[in-house]
Amino acid sequence: MSRPPLPPFTRDTALQKVRAAEDGWNSRDPARVALAYTEDSIWRNRAEFLQGRDAIVDFLTRKWLKEREYRLIKGLWAYADNRIAVRFAYEWQDETGGWHRSYGNENWEFASDGLMARRLASINDLAISEGDRLFRWPLGPRPQGHPELEDLGL
């Protein structure tokens, strides 16, 4: 199975890869998201270390049980050959109804078939009020034309 666009990346293909990843994560479907990664993909997410699709599915299932009303925007930071760096922000609601915005950076490394072989993520959380929310589209992919991170001052 391959997952175009394939490395080496151009600016346009890196942007396509970033948007495809954002749309996948906004689906909040762990099995669907895991298919974008190699079967033995290596992850660091905050201080948690994972390897393989089954671990990714388990992780994302736990994540989206905790992080309700999840909406994500990713932005391209840099790219070269088979690597892409992104920055992102996402908003979510906890089990008590409190809102949060999480900010982070990810480094991605891709296999020649376009599947992600390594994902390293650093993330910080900020409690926000409901009135401070910026990501208010219906659950699912961010609508085309919705502001990017820079447009939102993030």
Short mmCIF file of C-alpha atoms in Angstrom, two decimals:
data_model
loop_
_atom_site.label_atom_id
_atom_site.label_comp_id
_atom_site.label_asym_id
_atom_site.label_seq_id
_atom_site.Cartn_x
_atom_site.Cartn_y
_atom_site.Cartn_z
CA MET A 1 0.00 0.00 0.00
CA SER A 2 1.27 3.47 -0.78
CA ARG A 3 0.04 6.79 0.52
CA PRO A 4 0.66 9.63 -1.98
CA PRO A 5 2.08 12.13 -2.14
CA LEU A 6 5.42 10.34 -1.89
CA PRO A 7 8.81 11.68 -0.88
CA PRO A 8 10.89 13.54 -1.77
CA PHE A 9 8.48 16.36 -0.98
CA THR A 10 8.00 19.69 -2.71
CA ARG A 11 6.27 22.58 -0.98
CA ASP A 12 2.98 21.63 -2.67
CA THR A 13 3.21 17.92 -1.82
CA ALA A 14 4.26 18.70 1.76
CA LEU A 15 1.19 20.95 2.10
CA GLN A 16 -0.99 18.14 0.71
CA LYS A 17 0.47 15.70 3.25
CA VAL A 18 -0.15 18.12 6.13
CA ARG A 19 -3.77 18.72 5.13
CA ALA A 20 -4.40 15.00 4.65
CA ALA A 21 -3.04 14.33 8.14
CA GLU A 22 -5.20 17.12 9.61
CA ASP A 23 -8.32 15.79 7.91
CA GLY A 24 -7.57 12.26 9.11
CA TRP A 25 -7.09 13.33 12.72
CA ASN A 26 -10.25 15.46 12.60
CA SER A 27 -12.16 12.30 11.68
CA ARG A 28 -11.37 11.03 15.19
CA ASP A 29 -11.32 7.50 13.71
CA PRO A 30 -8.30 5.70 15.23
CA ALA A 31 -8.30 2.84 12.70
CA ARG A 32 -8.45 5.25 9.75
CA VAL A 33 -5.69 7.47 11.15
CA ALA A 34 -3.42 4.48 11.88
CA LEU A 35 -3.44 3.49 8.19
CA ALA A 36 -1.31 6.56 7.41
CA TYR A 37 1.57 5.04 9.42
CA THR A 38 3.90 2.13 8.71
CA GLU A 39 3.02 -1.08 10.54
CA ASP A 40 6.07 -0.58 12.79
CA SER A 41 5.82 3.23 13.03
CA ILE A 42 7.63 4.78 15.99
CA TRP A 43 5.96 7.56 17.96
CA ARG A 44 6.74 9.90 20.80
CA ASN A 45 3.67 11.81 21.91
CA ARG A 46 4.49 14.05 24.85
CA ALA A 47 6.21 11.58 27.21
CA GLU A 48 4.54 8.46 25.80
CA PHE A 49 6.44 6.16 23.45
CA LEU A 50 4.61 3.86 21.02
CA GLN A 51 5.46 1.47 18.23
CA GLY A 52 3.16 -0.05 15.63
CA ARG A 53 -0.35 0.48 14.32
CA ASP A 54 -2.07 -1.42 17.12
CA ALA A 55 -0.42 0.86 19.69
CA ILE A 56 -1.45 3.89 17.63
CA VAL A 57 -5.09 2.75 17.54
CA ASP A 58 -5.06 2.14 21.31
CA PHE A 59 -3.46 5.53 21.97
CA LEU A 60 -5.90 7.45 19.74
CA THR A 61 -8.90 5.62 21.21
CA ARG A 62 -7.85 6.73 24.70
CA LYS A 63 -7.02 10.24 23.49
CA TRP A 64 -10.42 10.88 21.90
CA LEU A 65 -12.32 9.47 24.85
CA LYS A 66 -10.61 12.12 26.99
CA GLU A 67 -10.40 14.95 24.43
CA ARG A 68 -14.02 15.51 23.40
CA GLU A 69 -15.16 17.96 20.72
CA TYR A 70 -11.67 17.70 19.19
CA ARG A 71 -10.84 20.10 16.34
CA LEU A 72 -7.32 20.44 14.91
CA ILE A 73 -5.41 22.75 12.59
CA LYS A 74 -1.94 21.77 11.33
CA GLY A 75 0.47 24.08 9.51
CA LEU A 76 3.58 23.29 7.50
CA TRP A 77 6.74 24.54 9.19
CA ALA A 78 9.51 22.98 7.06
CA TYR A 79 10.20 20.07 4.72
CA ALA A 80 13.14 18.31 3.08
CA ASP A 81 13.44 14.99 1.26
CA ASN A 82 11.33 12.54 3.30
CA ARG A 83 10.74 14.74 6.36
CA ILE A 84 8.12 17.30 7.27
CA ALA A 85 7.90 19.51 10.36
CA VAL A 86 4.51 20.91 11.39
CA ARG A 87 3.10 23.08 14.10
CA PHE A 88 -0.44 22.65 15.25
CA ALA A 89 -3.14 23.69 17.65
CA TYR A 90 -6.27 21.84 18.65
CA GLU A 91 -9.18 22.59 20.92
CA TRP A 92 -11.02 20.06 23.02
CA GLN A 93 -13.39 19.75 25.94
CA ASP A 94 -12.64 17.64 29.01
CA GLU A 95 -15.08 15.42 30.92
CA THR A 96 -16.03 18.30 33.27
CA GLY A 97 -16.93 20.64 30.37
CA GLY A 98 -13.71 22.69 30.56
CA TRP A 99 -12.13 23.82 27.30
CA HIS A 100 -8.47 23.57 26.35
CA ARG A 101 -6.21 24.54 23.50
CA SER A 102 -3.18 22.35 22.92
CA TYR A 103 -0.20 23.69 20.99
CA GLY A 104 2.62 21.66 19.56
CA ASN A 105 5.17 20.69 17.00
CA GLU A 106 5.63 17.41 15.19
CA ASN A 107 8.54 16.00 13.23
CA TRP A 108 7.53 13.43 10.63
CA GLU A 109 9.70 10.97 8.71
CA PHE A 110 8.22 9.02 5.80
CA ALA A 111 9.01 5.70 4.17
CA SER A 112 9.36 5.66 0.37
CA ASP A 113 5.71 4.49 0.07
CA GLY A 114 4.46 7.71 1.72
CA LEU A 115 3.50 6.10 5.03
CA MET A 116 4.80 7.85 8.14
CA ALA A 117 7.55 5.81 9.80
CA ARG A 118 8.25 8.18 12.68
CA ARG A 119 6.22 10.85 14.48
CA LEU A 120 7.73 12.90 17.29
CA ALA A 121 5.31 15.30 19.00
CA SER A 122 5.81 17.92 21.70
CA ILE A 123 2.59 19.39 23.08
CA ASN A 124 1.53 21.94 25.70
CA ASP A 125 -2.00 22.49 27.00
CA LEU A 126 -3.70 25.74 27.96
CA ALA A 127 -7.07 26.00 29.70
CA ILE A 128 -9.34 28.43 27.83
CA SER A 129 -12.86 29.72 28.33
CA GLU A 130 -15.67 28.72 25.97
CA GLY A 131 -15.65 32.29 24.72
CA ASP A 132 -11.94 32.04 23.77
CA ARG A 133 -12.53 29.12 21.40
CA LEU A 134 -11.47 29.72 17.80
CA PHE A 135 -12.25 26.33 16.22
CA ARG A 136 -16.04 26.26 15.93
CA TRP A 137 -16.75 24.33 12.75
CA PRO A 138 -18.95 21.20 12.94
CA LEU A 139 -17.05 18.07 14.00
CA GLY A 140 -15.05 16.61 11.12
CA PRO A 141 -12.59 18.13 8.65
CA ARG A 142 -11.88 21.85 8.83
CA PRO A 143 -13.89 23.58 6.11
CA GLN A 144 -11.99 24.84 3.07
CA GLY A 145 -11.37 28.55 3.47
CA HIS A 146 -11.34 28.40 7.29
CA PRO A 147 -8.50 30.51 8.69
CA GLU A 148 -5.06 28.93 9.13
CA LEU A 149 -3.08 29.11 12.39
CA GLU A 150 -1.32 32.33 11.36
CA ASP A 151 -4.63 33.96 10.40
CA LEU A 152 -5.92 33.20 13.92
CA GLY A 153 -2.84 34.69 15.61
CA LEU A 154 -1.63 31.25 16.68
#
